[in-house]
Short mmCIF file of N, CA and C in Angstrom, two decimals:
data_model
loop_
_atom_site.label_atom_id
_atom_site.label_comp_id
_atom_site.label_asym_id
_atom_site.label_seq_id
_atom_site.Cartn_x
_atom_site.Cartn_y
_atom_site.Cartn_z
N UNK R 1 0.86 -1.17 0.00
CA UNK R 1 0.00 0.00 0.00
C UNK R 1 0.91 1.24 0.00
N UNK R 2 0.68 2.20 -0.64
CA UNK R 2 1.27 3.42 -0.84
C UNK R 2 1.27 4.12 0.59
N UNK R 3 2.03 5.01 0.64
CA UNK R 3 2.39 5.91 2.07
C UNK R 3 1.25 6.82 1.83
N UNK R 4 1.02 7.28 0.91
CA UNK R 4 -0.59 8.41 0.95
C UNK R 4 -1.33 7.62 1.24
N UNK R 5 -1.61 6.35 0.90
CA UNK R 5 -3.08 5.62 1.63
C UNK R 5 -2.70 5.13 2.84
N UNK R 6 -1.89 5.10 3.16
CA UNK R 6 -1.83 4.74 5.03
C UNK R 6 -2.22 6.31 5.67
N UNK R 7 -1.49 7.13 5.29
CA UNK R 7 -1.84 8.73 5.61
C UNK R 7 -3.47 8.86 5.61
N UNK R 8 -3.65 8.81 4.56
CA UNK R 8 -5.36 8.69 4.54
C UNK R 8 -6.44 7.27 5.00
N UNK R 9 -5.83 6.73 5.45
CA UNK R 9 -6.66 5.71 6.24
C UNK R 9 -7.52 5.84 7.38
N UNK R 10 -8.21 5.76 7.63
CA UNK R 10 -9.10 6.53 8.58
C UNK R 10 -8.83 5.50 10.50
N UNK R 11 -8.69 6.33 11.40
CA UNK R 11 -7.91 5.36 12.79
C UNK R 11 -9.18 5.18 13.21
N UNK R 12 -9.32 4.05 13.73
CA UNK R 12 -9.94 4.12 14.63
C UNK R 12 -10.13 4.04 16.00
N UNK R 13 -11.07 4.79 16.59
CA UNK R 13 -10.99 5.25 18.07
C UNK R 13 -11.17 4.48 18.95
N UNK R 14 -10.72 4.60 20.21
CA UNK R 14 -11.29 4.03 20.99
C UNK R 14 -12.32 3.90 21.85
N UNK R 15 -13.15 2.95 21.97
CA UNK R 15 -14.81 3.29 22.40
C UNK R 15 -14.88 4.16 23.34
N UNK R 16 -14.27 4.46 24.34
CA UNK R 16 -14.20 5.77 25.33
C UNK R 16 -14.23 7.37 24.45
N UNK R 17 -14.14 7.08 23.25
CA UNK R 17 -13.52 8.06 22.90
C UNK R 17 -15.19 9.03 21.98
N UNK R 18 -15.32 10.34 22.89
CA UNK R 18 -16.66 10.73 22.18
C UNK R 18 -16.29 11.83 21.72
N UNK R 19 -15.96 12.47 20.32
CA UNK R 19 -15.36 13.68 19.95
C UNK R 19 -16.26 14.52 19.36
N UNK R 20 -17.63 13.86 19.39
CA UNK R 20 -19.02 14.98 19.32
C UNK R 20 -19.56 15.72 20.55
N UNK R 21 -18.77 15.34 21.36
CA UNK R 21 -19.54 15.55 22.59
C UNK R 21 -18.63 16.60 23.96
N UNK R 22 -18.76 17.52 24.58
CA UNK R 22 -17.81 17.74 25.42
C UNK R 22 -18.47 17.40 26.79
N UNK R 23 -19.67 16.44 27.00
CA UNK R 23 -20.28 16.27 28.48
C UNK R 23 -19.38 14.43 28.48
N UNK R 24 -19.19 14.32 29.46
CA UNK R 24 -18.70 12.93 30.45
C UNK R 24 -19.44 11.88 29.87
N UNK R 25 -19.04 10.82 29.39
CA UNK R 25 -19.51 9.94 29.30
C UNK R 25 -20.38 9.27 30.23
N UNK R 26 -21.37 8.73 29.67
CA UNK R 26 -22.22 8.21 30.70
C UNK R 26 -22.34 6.33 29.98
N UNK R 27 -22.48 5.96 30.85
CA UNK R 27 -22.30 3.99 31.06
C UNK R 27 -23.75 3.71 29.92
N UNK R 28 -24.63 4.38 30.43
CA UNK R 28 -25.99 3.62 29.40
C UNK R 28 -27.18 4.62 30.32
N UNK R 29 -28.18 5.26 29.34
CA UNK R 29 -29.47 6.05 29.34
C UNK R 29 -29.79 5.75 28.56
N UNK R 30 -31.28 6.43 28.74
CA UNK R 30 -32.84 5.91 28.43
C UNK R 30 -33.30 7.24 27.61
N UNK R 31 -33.17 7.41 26.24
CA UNK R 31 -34.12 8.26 25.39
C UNK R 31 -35.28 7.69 25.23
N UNK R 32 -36.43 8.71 25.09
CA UNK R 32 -38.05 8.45 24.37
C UNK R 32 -38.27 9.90 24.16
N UNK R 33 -39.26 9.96 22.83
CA UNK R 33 -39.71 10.65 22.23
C UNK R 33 -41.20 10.13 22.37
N UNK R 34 -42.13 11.43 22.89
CA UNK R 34 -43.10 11.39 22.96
C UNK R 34 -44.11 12.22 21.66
N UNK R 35 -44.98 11.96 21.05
CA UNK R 35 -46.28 12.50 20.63
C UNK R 35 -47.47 12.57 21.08
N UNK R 36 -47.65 13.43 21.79
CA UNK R 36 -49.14 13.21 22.33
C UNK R 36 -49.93 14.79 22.63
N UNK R 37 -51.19 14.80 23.77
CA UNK R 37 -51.85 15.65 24.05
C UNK R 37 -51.49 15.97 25.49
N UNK R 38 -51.69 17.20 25.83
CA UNK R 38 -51.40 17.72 27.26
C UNK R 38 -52.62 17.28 28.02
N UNK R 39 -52.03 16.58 29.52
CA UNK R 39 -53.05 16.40 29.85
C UNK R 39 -53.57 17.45 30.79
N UNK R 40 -53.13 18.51 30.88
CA UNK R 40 -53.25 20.10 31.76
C UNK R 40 -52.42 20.95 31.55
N UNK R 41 -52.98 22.48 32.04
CA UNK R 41 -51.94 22.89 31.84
C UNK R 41 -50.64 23.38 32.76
N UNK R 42 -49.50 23.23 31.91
CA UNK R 42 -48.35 22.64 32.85
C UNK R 42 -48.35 23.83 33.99
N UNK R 43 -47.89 23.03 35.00
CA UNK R 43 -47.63 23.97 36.38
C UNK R 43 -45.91 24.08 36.94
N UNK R 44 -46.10 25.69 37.01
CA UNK R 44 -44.75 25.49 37.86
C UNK R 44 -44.97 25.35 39.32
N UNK R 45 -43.80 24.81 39.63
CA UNK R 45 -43.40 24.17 41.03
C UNK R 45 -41.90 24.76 41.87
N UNK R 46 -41.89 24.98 42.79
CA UNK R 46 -40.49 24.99 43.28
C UNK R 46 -40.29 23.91 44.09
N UNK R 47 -38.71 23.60 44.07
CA UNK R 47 -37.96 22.57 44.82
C UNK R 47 -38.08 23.09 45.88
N UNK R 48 -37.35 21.92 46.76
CA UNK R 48 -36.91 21.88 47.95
C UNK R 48 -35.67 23.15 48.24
N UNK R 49 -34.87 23.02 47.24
CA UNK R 49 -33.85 24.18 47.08
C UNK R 49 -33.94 25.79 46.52
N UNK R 50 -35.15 25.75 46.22
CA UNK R 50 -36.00 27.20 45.87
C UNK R 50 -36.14 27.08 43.84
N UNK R 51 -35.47 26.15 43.62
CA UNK R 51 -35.31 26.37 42.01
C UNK R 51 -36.78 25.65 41.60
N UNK R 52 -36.92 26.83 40.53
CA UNK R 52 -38.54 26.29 39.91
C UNK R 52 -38.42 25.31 38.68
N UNK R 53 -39.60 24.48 38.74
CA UNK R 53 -39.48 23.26 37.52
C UNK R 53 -40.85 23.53 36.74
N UNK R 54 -40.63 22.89 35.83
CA UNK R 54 -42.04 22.91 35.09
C UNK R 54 -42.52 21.19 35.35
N UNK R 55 -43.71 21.10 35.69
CA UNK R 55 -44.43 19.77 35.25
C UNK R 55 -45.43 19.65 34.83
N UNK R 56 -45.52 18.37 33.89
CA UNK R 56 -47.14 18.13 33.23
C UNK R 56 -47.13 16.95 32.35
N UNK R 57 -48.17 16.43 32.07
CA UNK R 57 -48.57 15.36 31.76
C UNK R 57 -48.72 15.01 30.07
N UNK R 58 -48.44 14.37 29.78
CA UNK R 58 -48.96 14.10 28.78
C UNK R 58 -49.42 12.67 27.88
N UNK R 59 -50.09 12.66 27.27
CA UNK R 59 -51.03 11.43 26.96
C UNK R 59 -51.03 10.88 25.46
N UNK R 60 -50.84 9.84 25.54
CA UNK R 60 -50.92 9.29 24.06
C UNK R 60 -52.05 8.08 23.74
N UNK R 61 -52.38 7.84 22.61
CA UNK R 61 -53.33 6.36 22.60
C UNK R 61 -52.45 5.71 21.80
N UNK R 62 -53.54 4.50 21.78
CA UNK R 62 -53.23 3.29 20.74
C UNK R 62 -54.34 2.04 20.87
N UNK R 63 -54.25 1.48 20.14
CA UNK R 63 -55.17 0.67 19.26
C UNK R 63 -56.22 0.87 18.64
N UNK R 64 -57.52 0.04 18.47
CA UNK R 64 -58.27 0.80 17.40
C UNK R 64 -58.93 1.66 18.12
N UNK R 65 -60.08 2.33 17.28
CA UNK R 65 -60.79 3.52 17.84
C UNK R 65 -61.42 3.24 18.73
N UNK R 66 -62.73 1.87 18.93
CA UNK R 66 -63.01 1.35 19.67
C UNK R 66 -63.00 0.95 20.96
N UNK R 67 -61.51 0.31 20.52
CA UNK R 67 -60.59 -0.03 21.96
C UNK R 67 -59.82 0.52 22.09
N UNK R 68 -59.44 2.13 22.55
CA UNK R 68 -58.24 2.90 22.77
C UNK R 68 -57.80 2.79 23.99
N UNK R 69 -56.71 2.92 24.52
CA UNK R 69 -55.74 2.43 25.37
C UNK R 69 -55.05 3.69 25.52
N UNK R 70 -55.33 4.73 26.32
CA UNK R 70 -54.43 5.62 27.43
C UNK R 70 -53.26 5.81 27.91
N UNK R 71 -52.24 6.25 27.48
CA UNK R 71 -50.87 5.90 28.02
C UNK R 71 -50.55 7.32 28.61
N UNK R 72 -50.17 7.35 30.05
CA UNK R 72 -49.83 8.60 30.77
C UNK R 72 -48.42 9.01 30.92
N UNK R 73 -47.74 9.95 30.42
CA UNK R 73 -46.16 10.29 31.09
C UNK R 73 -46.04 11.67 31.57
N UNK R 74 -45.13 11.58 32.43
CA UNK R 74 -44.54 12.83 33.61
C UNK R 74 -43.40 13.27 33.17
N UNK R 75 -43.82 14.69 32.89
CA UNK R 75 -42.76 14.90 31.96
C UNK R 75 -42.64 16.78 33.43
N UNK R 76 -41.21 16.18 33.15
CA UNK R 76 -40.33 17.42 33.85
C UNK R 76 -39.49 18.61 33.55
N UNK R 77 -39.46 19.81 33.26
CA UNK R 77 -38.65 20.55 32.31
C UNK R 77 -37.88 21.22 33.58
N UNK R 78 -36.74 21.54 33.07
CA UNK R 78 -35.60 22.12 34.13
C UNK R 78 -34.82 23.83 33.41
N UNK R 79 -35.98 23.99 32.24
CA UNK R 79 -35.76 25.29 31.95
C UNK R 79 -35.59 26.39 32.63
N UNK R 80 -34.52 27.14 32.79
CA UNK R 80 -34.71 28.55 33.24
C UNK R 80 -35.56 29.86 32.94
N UNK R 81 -35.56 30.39 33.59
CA UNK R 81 -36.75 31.57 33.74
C UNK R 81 -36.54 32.28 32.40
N UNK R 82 -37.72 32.52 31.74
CA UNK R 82 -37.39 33.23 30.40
C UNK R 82 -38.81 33.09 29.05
N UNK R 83 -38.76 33.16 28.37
CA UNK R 83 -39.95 33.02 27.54
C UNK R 83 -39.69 31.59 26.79
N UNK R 84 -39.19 31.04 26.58
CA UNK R 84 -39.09 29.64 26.52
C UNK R 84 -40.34 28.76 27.61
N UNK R 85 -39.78 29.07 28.85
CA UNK R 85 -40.50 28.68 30.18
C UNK R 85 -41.59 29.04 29.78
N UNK R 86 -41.96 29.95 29.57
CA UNK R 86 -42.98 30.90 30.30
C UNK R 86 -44.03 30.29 28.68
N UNK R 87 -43.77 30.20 27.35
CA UNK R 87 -44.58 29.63 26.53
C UNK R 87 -45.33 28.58 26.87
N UNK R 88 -44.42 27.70 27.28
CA UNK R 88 -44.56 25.93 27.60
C UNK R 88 -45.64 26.21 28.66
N UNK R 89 -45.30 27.08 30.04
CA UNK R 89 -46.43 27.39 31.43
C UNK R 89 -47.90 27.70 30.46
N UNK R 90 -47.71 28.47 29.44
CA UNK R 90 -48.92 29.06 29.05
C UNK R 90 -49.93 28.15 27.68
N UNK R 91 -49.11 26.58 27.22
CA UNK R 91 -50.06 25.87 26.87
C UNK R 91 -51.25 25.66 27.35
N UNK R 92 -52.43 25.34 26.82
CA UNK R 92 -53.83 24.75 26.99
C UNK R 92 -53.65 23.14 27.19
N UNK R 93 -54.71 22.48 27.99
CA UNK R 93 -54.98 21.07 28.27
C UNK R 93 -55.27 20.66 26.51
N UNK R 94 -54.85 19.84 26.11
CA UNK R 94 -55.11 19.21 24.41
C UNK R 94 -54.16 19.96 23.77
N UNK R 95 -52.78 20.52 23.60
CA UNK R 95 -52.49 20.97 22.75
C UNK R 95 -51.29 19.50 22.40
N UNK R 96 -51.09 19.68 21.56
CA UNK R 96 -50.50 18.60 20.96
C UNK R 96 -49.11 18.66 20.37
N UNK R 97 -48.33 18.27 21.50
CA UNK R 97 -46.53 18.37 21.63
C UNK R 97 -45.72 16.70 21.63
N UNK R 98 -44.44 17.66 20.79
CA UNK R 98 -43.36 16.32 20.33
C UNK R 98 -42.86 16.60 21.70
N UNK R 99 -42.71 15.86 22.26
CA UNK R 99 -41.64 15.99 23.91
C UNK R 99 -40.16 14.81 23.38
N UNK R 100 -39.21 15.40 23.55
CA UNK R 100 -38.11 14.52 23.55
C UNK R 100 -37.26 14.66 24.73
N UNK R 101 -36.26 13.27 26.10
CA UNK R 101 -36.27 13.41 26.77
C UNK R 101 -35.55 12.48 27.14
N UNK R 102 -35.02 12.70 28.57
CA UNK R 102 -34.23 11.22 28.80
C UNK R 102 -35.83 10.56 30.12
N UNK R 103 -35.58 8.98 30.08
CA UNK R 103 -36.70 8.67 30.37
C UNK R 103 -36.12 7.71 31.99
N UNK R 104 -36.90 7.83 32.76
CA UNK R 104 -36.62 6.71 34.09
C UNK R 104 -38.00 6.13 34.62
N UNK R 105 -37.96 5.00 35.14
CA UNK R 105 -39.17 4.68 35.85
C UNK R 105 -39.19 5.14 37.09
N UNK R 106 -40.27 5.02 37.43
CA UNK R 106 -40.70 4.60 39.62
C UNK R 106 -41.61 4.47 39.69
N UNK R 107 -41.48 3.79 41.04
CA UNK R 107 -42.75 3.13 42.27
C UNK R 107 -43.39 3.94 43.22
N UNK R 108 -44.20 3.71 43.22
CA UNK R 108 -45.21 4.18 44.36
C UNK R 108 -46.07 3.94 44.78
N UNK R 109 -46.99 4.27 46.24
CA UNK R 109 -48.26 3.66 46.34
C UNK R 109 -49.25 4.75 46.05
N UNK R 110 -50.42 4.38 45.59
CA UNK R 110 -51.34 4.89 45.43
C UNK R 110 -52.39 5.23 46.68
N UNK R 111 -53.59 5.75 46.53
CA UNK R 111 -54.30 6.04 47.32
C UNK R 111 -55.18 4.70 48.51
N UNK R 112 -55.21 3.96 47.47
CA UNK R 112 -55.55 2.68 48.39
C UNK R 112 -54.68 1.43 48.44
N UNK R 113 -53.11 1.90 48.37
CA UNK R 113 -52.22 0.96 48.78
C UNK R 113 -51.67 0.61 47.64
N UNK R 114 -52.10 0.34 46.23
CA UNK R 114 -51.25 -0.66 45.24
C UNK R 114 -50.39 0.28 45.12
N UNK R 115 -49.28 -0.68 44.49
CA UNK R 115 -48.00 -0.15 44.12
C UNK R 115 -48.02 0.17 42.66
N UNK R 116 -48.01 1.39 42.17
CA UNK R 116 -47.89 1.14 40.62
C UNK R 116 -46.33 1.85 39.96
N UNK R 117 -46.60 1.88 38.54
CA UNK R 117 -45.22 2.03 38.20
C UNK R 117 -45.71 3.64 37.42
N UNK R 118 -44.67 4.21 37.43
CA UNK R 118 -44.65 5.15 36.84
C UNK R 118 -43.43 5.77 35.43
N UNK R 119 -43.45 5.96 34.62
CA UNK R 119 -42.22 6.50 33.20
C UNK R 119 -42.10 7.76 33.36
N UNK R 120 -40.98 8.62 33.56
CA UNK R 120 -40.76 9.98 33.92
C UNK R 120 -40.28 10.18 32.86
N UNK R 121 -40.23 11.49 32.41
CA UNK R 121 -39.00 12.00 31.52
C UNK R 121 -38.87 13.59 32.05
N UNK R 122 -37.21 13.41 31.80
CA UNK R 122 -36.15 14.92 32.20
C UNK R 122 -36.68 15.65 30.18
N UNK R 123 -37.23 16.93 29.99
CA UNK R 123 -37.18 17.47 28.78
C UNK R 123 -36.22 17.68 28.46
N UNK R 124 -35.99 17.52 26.80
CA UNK R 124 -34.88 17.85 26.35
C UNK R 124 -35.29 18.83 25.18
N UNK R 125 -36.63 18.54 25.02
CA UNK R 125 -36.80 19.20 23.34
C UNK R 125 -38.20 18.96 23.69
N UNK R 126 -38.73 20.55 23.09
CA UNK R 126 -40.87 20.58 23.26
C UNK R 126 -40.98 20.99 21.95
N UNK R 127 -42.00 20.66 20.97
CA UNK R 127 -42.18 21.46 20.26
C UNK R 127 -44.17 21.44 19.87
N UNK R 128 -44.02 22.41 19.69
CA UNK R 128 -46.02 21.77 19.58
C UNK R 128 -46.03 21.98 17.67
N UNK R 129 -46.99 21.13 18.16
CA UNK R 129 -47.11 20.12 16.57
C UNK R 129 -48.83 21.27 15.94
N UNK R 130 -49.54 21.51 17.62
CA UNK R 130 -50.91 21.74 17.39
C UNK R 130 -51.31 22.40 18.13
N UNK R 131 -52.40 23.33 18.28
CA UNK R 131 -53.32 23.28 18.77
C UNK R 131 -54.03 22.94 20.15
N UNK R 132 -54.94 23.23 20.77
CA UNK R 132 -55.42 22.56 21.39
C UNK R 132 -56.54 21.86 20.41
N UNK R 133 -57.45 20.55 20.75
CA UNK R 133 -58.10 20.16 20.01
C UNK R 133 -59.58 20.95 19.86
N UNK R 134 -60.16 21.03 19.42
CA UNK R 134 -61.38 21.54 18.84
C UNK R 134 -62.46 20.67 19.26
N UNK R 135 -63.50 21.39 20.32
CA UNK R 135 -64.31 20.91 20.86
C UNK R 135 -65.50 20.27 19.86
N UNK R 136 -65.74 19.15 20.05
CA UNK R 136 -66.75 18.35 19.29
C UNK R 136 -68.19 18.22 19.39
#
């Protein structure tokens, strides 16, 4: 092989090695991308530490029309104060947002004891697709 094609051979890295990226590697996370409808409209909250969050719900279906099936997620935004925030606070219940996010589960009990599970997501990306829906 010629000395220009070793020159131009492309190295390869080592799996530690992330040169798109300047945040710390992390071992393994959980992306989901959501489509769905708001299920309220989002509320801010403050922490324990005084810093305010956004939360709110949002809802997706599936199967046929008939038999539709409800799917609920808790979705958390860690935006700072600003009109970004302050858009997202001022959605309507039904408006209809892409949520993209890193995702975790948990447990808890409910009001009469069962334990159920819950899918969180940290926001990474909102964008509304729609509307609120149009009363029928």
């Amino acid at each position: 092989m010629s000395s220009f094609l070793l020159r131009r051979a492309p190295r390869t890295l080592p799996l530690s090695a992330r040169t798109f990226s300047t945040a710390p590697a992390r071992s393994s996370f959980a992306k989901m991308t959501i489509i769905g409808r708001l299920a309220d409209t989002p509320e801010l909250q403050a922490t324990s530490t005084g810093q305010e969050i956004l939360r709110y719900a949002v809802g997706t279906n599936s199967g046929p029309r008939d038999n539709q099936k409800t799917s609920w997620f808790r979705v958390t935004s860690f935006l700072p104060e600003g009109p970004h925030r302050d858009f997202i606070a001022s959605l309507d219940k039904g408006t209809l947002v892409y949520v993209e996010g890193d995702a975790s589960m948990s447990s808890y009990q409910d009001a009469e004891g069962k334990t159920r599970t819950s899918l969180n997501l940290v926001q990474q990306k909102l964008e509304v697709l729609s509307p609120k829906k149009p009363q029928q």
